Coordinates of C-alpha atoms in Angstrom, one line a residue:
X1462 CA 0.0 0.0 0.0
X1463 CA 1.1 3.3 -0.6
X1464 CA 0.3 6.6 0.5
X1465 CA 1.6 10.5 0.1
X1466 CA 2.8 12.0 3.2
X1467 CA 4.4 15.4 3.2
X1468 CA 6.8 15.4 0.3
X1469 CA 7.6 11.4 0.4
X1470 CA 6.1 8.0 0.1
X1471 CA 4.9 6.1 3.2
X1472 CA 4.9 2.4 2.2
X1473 CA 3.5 -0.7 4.5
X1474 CA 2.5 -4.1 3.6
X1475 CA -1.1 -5.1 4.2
X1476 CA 0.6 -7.9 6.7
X1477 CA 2.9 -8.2 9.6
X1478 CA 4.8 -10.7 10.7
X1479 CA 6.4 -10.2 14.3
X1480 CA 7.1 -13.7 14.9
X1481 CA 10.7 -13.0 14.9
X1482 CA 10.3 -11.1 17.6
X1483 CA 8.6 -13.1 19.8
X1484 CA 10.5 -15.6 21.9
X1485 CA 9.1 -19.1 22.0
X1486 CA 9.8 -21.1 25.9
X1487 CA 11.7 -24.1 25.5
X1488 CA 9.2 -27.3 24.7
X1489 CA 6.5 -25.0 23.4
X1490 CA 5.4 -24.8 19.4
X1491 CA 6.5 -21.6 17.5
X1492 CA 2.9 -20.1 16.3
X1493 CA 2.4 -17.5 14.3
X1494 CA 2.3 -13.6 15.1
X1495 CA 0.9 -12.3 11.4
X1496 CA -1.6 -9.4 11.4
X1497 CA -3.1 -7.7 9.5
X1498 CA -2.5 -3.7 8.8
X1499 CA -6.1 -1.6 8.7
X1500 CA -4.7 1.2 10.0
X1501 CA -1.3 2.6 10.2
X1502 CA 0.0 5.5 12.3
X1503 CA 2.7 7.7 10.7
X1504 CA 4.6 10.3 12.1
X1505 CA 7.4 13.4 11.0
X1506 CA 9.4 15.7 12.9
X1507 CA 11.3 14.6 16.5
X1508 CA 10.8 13.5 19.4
X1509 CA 9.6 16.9 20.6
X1510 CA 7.1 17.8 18.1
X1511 CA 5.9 16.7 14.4
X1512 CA 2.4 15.6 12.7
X1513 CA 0.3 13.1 12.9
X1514 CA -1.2 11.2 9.8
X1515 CA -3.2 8.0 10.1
X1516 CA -4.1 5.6 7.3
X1517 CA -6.8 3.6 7.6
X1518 CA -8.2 0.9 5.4
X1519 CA -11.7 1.3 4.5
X1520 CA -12.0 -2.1 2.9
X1521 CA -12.7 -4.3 5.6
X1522 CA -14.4 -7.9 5.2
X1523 CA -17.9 -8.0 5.7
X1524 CA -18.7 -8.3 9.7
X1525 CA -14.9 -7.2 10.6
X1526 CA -14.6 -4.5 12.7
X1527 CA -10.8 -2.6 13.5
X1528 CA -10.1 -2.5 17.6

């Protein structure tokens, strides 16, 4: 996905896979830690100030709702 912020591109993919991340305990199955992205929070400037944008897809599966 794709989007316009300020004067460059903000690009995400519509999944996202932290399971590298995520530490597994000793004797316990790796699962899975894939979401997916409906909205996306982007920000520019510091740590002291900047702007807010927030991308959200619209397209959402019948009876899904975003929490």
């Amino acid at each position: 996905v794709n989007f316009v912020i300020g004067t460059g591109d903000v690009q995400f993919p519509k999944t996202l896979d932290l399971s590298e991340f995520v530490d597994t305990p000793a004797g316990e199955e790796k699962q899975e830690w894939i979401y997916d992205l409906h909205v996306v929070l982007a920000h520019s400037g510091d740590c002291n100030s900047g702007h807010y944008v927030a991308f959200v897809d619209t397209a959402l599966p019948e009876g899904q709702k975003v929490s």
